Coordinates of C-alpha atoms in Angstrom, one line a residue:
X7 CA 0.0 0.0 0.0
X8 CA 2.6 2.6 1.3
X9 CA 4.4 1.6 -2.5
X10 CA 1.9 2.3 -4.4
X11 CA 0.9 5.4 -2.5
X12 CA 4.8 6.6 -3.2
X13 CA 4.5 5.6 -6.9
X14 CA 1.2 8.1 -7.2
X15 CA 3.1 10.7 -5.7
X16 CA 6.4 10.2 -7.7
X17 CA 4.4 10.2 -11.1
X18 CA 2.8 13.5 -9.8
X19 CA 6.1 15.2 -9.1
X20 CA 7.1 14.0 -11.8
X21 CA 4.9 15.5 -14.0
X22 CA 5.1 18.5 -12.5
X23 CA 8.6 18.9 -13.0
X24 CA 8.7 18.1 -16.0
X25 CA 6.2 20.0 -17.7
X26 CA 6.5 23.4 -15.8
X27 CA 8.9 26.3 -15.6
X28 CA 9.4 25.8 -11.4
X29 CA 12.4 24.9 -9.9
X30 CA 13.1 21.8 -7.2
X31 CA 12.8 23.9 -4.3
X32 CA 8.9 24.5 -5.3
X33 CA 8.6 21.0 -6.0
X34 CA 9.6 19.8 -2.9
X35 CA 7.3 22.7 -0.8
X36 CA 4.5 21.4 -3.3
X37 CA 5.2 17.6 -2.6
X38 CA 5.6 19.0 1.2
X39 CA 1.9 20.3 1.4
X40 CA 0.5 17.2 -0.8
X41 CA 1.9 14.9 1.9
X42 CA 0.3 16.8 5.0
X43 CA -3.3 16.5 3.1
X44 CA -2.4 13.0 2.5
X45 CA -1.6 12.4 6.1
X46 CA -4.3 14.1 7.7
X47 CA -6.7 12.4 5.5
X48 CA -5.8 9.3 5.7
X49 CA -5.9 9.7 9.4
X50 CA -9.4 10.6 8.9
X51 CA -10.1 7.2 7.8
X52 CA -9.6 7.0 3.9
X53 CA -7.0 5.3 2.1
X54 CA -4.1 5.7 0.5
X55 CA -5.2 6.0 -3.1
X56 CA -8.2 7.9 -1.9
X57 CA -6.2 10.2 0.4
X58 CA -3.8 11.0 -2.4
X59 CA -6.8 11.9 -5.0
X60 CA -8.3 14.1 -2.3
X61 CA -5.3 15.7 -1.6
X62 CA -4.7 16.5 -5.6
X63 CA -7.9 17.9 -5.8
X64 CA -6.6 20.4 -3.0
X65 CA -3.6 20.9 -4.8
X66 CA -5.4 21.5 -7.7
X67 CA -7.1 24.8 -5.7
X68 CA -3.6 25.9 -4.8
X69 CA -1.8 25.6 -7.9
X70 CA -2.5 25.2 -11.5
X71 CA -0.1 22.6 -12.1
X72 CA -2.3 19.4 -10.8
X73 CA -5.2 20.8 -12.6
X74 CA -3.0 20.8 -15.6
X75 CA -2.0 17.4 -14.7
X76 CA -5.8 16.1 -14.1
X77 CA -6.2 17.6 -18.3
X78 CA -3.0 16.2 -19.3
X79 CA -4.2 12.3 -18.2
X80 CA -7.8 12.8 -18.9
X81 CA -8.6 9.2 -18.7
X82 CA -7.9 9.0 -14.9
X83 CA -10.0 10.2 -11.8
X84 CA -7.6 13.6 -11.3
X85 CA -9.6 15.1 -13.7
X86 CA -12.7 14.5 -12.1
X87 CA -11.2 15.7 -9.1
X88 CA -8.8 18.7 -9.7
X89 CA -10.0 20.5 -12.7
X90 CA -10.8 24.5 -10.5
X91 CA -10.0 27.9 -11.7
X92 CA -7.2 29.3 -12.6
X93 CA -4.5 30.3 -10.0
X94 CA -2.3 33.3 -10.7
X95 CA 1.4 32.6 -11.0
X96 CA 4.5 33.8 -8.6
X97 CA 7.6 35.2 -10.2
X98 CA 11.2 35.2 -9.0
X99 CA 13.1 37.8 -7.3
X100 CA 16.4 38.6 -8.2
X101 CA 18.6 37.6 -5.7
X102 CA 19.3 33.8 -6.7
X103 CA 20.8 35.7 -9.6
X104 CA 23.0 37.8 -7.6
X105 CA 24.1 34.9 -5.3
X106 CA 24.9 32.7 -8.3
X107 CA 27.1 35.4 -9.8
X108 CA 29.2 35.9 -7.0
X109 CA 29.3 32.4 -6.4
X110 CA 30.5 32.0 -10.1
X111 CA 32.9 35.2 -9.1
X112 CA 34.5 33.4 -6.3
X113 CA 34.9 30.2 -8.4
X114 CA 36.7 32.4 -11.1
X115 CA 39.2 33.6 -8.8
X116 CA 39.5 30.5 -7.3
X117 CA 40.4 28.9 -10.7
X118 CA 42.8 32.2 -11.6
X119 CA 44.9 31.5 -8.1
X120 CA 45.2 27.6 -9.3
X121 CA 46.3 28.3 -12.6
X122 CA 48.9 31.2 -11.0
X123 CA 50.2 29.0 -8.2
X124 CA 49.8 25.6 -9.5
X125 CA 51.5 23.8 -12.0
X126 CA 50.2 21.5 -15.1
X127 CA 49.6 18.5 -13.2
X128 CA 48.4 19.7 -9.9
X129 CA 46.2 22.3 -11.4
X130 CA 44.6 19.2 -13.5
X131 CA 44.5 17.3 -10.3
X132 CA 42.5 20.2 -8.2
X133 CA 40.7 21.9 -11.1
X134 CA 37.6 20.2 -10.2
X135 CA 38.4 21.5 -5.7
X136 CA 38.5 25.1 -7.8
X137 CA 34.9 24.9 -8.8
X138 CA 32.4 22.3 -7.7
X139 CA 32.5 23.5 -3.9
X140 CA 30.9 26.7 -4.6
X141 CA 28.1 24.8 -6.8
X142 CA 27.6 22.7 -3.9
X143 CA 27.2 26.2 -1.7
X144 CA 24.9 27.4 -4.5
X145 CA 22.5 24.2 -4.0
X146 CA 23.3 24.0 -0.7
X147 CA 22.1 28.2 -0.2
X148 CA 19.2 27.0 -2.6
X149 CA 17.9 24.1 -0.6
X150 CA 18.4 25.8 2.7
X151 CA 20.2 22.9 4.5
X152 CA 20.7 22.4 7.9
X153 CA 23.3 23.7 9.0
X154 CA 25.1 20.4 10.1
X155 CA 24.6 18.9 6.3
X156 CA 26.4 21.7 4.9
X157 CA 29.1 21.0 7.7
X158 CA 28.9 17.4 6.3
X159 CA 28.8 18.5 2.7
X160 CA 32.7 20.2 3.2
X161 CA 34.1 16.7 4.5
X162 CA 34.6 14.6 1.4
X163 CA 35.8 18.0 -0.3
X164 CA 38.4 18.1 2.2
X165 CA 39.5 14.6 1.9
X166 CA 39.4 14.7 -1.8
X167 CA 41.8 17.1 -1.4
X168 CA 44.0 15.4 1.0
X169 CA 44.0 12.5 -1.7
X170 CA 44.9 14.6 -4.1
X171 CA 47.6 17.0 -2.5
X172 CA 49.1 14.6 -0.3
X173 CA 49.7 11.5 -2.2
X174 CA 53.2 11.6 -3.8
X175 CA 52.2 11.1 -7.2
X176 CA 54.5 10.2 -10.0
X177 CA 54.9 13.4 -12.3
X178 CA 52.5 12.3 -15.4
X179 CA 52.2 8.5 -14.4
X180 CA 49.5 6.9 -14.4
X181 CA 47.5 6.8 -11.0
X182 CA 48.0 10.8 -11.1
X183 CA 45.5 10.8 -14.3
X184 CA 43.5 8.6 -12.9
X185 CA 43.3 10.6 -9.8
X186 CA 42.3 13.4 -11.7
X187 CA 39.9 12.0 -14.2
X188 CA 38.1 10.2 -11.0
X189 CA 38.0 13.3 -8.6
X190 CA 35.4 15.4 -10.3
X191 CA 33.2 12.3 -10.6
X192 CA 33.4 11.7 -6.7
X193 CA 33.0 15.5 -6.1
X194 CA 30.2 15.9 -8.6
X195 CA 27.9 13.0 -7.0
X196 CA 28.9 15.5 -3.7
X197 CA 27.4 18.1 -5.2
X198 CA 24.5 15.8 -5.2
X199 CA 24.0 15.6 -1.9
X200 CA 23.5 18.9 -1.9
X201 CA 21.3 19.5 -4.9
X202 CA 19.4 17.0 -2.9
X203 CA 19.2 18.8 0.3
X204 CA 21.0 16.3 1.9
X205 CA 18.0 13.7 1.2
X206 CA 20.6 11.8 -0.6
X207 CA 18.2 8.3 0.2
X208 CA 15.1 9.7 -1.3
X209 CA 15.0 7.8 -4.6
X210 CA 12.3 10.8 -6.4
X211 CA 15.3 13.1 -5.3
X212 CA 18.5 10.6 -7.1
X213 CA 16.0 11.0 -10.4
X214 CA 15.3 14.9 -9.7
X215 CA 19.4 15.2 -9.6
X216 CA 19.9 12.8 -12.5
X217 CA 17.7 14.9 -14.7
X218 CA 19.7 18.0 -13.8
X219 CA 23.2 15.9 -14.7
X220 CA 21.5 15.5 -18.1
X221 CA 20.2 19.5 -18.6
X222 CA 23.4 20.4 -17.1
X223 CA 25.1 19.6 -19.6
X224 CA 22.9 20.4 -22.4
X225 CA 23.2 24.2 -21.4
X226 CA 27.4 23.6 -20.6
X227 CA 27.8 22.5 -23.9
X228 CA 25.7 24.9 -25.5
X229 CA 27.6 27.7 -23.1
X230 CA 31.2 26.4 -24.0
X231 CA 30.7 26.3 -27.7
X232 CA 29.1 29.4 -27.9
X233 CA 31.7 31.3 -25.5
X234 CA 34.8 29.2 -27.4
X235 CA 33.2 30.9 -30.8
X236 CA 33.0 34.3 -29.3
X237 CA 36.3 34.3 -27.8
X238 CA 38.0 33.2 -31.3
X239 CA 36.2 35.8 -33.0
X240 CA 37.6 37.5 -30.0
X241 CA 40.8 36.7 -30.9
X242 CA 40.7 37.0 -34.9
X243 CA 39.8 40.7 -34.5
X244 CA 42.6 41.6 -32.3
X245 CA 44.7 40.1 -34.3
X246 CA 44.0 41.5 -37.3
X247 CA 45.1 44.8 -35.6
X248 CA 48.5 42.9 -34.9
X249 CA 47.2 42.9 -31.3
X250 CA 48.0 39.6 -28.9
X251 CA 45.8 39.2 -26.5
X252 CA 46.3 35.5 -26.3
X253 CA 47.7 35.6 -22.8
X254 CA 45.0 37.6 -21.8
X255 CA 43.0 34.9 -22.4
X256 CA 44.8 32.3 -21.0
X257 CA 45.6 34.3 -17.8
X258 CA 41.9 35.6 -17.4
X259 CA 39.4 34.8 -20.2
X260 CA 39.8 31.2 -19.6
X261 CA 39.9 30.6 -15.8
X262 CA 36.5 33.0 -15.6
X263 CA 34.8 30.7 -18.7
X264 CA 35.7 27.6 -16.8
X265 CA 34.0 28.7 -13.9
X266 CA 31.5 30.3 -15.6
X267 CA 30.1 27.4 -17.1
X268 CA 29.7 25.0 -14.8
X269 CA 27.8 27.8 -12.1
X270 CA 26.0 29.6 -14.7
X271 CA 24.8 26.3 -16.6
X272 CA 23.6 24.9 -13.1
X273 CA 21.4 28.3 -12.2
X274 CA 20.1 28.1 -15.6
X275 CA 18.7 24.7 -15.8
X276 CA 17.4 25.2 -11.7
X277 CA 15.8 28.6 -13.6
X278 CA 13.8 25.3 -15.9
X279 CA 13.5 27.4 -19.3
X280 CA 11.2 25.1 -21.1
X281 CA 13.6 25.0 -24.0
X282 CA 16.0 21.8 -22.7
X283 CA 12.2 20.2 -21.5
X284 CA 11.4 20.4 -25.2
X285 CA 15.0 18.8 -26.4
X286 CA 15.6 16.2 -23.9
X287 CA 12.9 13.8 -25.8
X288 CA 14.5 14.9 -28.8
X289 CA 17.9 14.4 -28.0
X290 CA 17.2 10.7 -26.6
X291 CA 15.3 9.5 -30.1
X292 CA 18.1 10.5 -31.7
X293 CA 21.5 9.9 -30.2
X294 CA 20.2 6.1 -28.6
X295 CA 19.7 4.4 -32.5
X296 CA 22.4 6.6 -33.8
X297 CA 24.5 4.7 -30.7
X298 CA 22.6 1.2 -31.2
X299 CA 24.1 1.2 -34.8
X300 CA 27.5 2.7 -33.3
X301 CA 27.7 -0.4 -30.9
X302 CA 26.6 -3.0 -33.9
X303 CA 29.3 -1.4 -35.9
X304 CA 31.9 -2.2 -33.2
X305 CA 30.9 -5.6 -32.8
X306 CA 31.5 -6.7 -36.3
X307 CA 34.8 -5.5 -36.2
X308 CA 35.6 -7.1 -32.8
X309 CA 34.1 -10.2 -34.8
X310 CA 36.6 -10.2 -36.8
X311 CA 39.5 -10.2 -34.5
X312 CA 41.2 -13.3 -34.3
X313 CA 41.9 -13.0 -30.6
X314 CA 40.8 -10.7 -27.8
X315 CA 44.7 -10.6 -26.9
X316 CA 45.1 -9.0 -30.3
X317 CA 42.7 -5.8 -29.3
X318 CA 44.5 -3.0 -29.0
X319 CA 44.9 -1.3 -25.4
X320 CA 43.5 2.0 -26.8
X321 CA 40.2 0.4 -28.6
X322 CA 39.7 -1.1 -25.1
X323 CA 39.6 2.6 -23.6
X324 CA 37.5 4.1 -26.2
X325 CA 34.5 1.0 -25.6
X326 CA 34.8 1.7 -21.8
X327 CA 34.0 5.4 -22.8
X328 CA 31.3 4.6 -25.3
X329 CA 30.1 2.3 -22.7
X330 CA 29.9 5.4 -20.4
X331 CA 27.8 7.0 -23.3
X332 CA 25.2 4.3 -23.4
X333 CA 25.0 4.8 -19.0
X334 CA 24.3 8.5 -19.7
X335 CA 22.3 7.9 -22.5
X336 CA 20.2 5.7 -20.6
X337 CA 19.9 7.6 -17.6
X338 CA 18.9 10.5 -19.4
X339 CA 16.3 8.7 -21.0
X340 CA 14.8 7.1 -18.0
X341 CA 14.9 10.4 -16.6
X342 CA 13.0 12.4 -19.1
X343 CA 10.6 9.7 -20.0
X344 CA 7.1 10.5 -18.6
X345 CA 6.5 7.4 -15.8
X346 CA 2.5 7.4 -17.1
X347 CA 3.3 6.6 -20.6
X348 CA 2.5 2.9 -21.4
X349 CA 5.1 0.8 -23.2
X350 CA 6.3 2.0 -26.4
X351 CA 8.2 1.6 -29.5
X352 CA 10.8 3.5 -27.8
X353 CA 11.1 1.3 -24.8
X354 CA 12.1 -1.6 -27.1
X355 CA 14.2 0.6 -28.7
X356 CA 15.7 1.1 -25.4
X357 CA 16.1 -2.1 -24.4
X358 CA 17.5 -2.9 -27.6
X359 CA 20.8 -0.7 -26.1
X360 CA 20.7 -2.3 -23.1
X361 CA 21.1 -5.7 -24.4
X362 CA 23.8 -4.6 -26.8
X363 CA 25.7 -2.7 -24.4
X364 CA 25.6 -5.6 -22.5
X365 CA 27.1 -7.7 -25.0
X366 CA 29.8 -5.4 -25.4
X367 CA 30.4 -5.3 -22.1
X368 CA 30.8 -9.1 -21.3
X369 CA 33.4 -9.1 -24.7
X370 CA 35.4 -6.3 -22.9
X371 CA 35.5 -8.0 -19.8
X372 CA 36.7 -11.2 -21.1
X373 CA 39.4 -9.4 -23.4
X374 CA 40.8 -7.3 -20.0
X375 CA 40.9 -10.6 -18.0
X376 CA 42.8 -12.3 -21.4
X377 CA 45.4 -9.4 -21.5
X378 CA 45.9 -9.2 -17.6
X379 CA 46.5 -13.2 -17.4
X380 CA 49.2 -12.6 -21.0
X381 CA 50.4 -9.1 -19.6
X382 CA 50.3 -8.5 -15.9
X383 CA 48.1 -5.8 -14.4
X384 CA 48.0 -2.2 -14.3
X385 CA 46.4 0.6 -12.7
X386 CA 44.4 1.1 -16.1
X387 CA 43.6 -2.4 -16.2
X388 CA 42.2 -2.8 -12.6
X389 CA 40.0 0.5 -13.0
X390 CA 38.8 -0.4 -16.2
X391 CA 38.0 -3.9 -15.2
X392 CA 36.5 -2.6 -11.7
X393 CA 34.4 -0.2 -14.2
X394 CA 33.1 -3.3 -16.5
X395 CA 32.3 -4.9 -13.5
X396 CA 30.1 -2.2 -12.5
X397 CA 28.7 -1.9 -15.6
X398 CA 28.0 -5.0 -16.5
X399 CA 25.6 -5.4 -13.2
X400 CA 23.5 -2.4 -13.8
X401 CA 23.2 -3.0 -17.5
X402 CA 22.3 -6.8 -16.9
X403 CA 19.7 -5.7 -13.9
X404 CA 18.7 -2.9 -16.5
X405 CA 17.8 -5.3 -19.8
X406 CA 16.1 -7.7 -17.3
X407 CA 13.7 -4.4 -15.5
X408 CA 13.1 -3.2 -19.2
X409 CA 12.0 -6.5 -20.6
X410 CA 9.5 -7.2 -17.8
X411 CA 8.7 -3.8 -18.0
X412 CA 7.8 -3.9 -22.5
X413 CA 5.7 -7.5 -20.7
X414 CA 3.4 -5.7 -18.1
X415 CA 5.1 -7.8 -15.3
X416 CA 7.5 -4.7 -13.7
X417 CA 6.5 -0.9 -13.6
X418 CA 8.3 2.0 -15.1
X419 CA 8.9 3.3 -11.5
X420 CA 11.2 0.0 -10.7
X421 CA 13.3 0.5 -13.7
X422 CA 13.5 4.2 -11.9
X423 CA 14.1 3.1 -8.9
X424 CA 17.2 0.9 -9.9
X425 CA 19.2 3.4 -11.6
X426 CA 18.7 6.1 -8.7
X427 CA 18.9 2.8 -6.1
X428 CA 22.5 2.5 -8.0
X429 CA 24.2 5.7 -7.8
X430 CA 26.0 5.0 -4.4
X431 CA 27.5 2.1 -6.1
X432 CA 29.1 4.4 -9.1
X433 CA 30.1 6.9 -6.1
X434 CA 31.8 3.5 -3.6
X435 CA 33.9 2.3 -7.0
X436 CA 35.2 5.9 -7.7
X437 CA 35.7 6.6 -4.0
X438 CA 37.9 3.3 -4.2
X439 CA 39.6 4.2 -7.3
X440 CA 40.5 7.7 -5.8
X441 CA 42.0 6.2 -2.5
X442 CA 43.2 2.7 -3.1
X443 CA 44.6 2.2 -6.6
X444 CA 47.5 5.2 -6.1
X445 CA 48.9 3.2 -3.2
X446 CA 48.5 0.0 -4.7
X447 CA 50.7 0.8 -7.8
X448 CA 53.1 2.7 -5.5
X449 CA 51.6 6.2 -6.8
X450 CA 53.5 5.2 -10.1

């Protein structure tokens, strides 16, 4: 009963998330109120699915969203229940903006001291301790958390840090780019915790911060390429008048853009301009066949290798990345995907990559295990095996959710439910990576 009661709530949040310009915070004061109805009524005697279509009826009175929702699903009782008059909207004040650009501000300078006082590897180690702390302050200023979560939030910075700064790498070896290409993974899923208010077990909150990953970087993508073609147009002009103001760049342009980015991005998808609602769907129907017949392509030519010895060490990297791609693809689709929609072409679709990542997966594994038996291990080896690993449950757990889900035997909100259920795992294996591989391969 209490399940199901939390699956009627989830779909309702997430319709209205998805389908509105209003950020978490409302969200959560919205799903706040609908919870107290729900209580009280049920205390009153009804029951759960009773209570809850009660309470969005009284939701419906206090915002237009659930009578929006009640039209949207027209063949269920909401609409019976919720459709009231028109509610006026609130608007925004502006001092989220100001916070965010002196948050970016700080960041900036933050960046422009590393790239001053650090040098090439140690500012590529500590980039990500430049930058991510203040997003975390940003969500963590957003969310208004507790004091003593905030307090919490400043610990794994700090031992990231310690990790980073105090091991005694080996200039350019190996475990010092690992360290660095792991760090802003652990730190990100830190950032998290705060986007989530510190409610880092709430599953509806994993999926609210998995969607934002995925707008995220919609709008740093769209941010970088448009700020790399202004500053090269920048550039061009300048030097046309036999000016160089290439080191003005580097020295300020570029530490403030990095910043800029990744704090600016963040405020603009928590803003929820309808324009990356309208692309997400779009996005997934197109890059997850496009990947399908990406992944089909590679294994025909892994086909026709005459032993998984003879794969080359650098192919092996690339299909751990692409294998990445598929995880992000995925999540991003599960994320954007209405829960109410029935089974669809796409879903099969879907589980189509699944099963073929899956493939590819269980081929990479068995060619890393060949080459560490012929060759000896490595610190690459062991991460990228620990990664397949990883992989290879959550896309086997994945095919076997999706399949029951295309049969009517599991729900959409158990496939959900997996991948947010999951995300301490990813955050444990880099954790590991970060601390224990360096030492293990004598920092080498």
């Amino acid at each position: 009963m209490e399940a199901e009661l939390q699956a009627h709530i989830d779909q309702w949040r997430g319709y209205v998330q998805r389908h509105h310009a209003i950020s978490v915070a409302d969200v959560d004061e919205m799903e706040d109120h609908l919870r107290e109805q729900i209580s009280t009524l049920r205390a009153g005697g009804l029951s759960g699915d009773e209570a809850f279509l009660v309470a969005v009826k009284r939701m419906g009175g206090m915002d237009a969203i659930s009578r929006e929702f009640a039209r949207e699903h027209s063949e269920r009782l909401w609409k019976q229940l919720v459709l009231v008059p028109e509610e006026a909207a609130g608007g925004a004040g502006d001092r989220e903006l100001t916070v965010v650009l002196v948050l970016a501000a700080a960041a900036a300078l933050a960046v422009k001291a590393g790239f001053t006082w650090l040098d090439g590897s140690a500012i590529a180690r500590n980039l990500s301790l430049l930058v991510l702390p203040f997003l975390a302050g940003y969500f963590a200023w957003k969310r208004r958390v507790p004091t003593r979560v905030a307090a919490a939030l400043l610990v794994p910075f700090a031992l990231t840090a310690l990790v980073l700064n105090l091991y005694p790498f080996e200039p350019e070896g190996a475990t010092e780019i690992i360290a660095a290409i792991h760090a802003p993974i652990l730190l990100w899923l830190v950032v998290g915790l705060a986007y989530t208010g510190g409610d880092w077990r709430s599953g509806r909150r994993r999926m609210d911060f998995i969607r934002f990953t995925g707008e995220w970087f919609v709008y740093s993508t769209l941010l970088a390429l448009g700020g790399g073609v202004l500053i090269g147009l920048t550039a061009g002009v300048f030097g046309t008048l036999d000016l160089d103001i290439e080191p003005v760049i580097e020295d300020w342009v570029l530490p403030f853009a990095i910043a800029g980015v990744v704090i600016v991005a963040a405020w603009l998808v928590e803003a929820k301009q309808n324009v990356v609602e309208n692309i997400a769907p779009v996005l997934t129907r197109v890059f997850t066949p496009l990947t399908i017949v990406m992944l089909f392509a590679l294994l025909a030519a892994l086909a026709s290798t005459a032993s998984l010895t003879d794969i080359d060490r650098e192919l092996l990297i690339l299909m751990d990345l692409i294998l990445v791609l598929v995880l992000g693809l995925l999540l991003y689709t599960i994320s954007a995907r209405d829960p109410l929609t029935p089974p669809g072409f796409f879903d099969r679709v879907q589980l189509l990559l699944v099963v073929t990542a899956l493939v590819v997966d269980v081929l990479m594994l068995a060619a890393m295990l060949t080459r560490i038996a012929e060759f000896g291990s490595s610190p690459n080896k062991v991460v990228a095996l620990g990664l397949n690993a990883v992989l290879l449950v959550n896309l086997a757990w994945s095919g076997h959710l999706g399949f029951g889900f295309l049969r009517g035997t599991k729900t959409f909100a158990a496939v959900e439910r997996w991948q947010t259920g999951y995300l301490p795992v990813y955050g444990i294996w880099v954790a590991a990576v970060l601390v224990a591989i360096p030492p293990s391969f004598d920092f080498r």
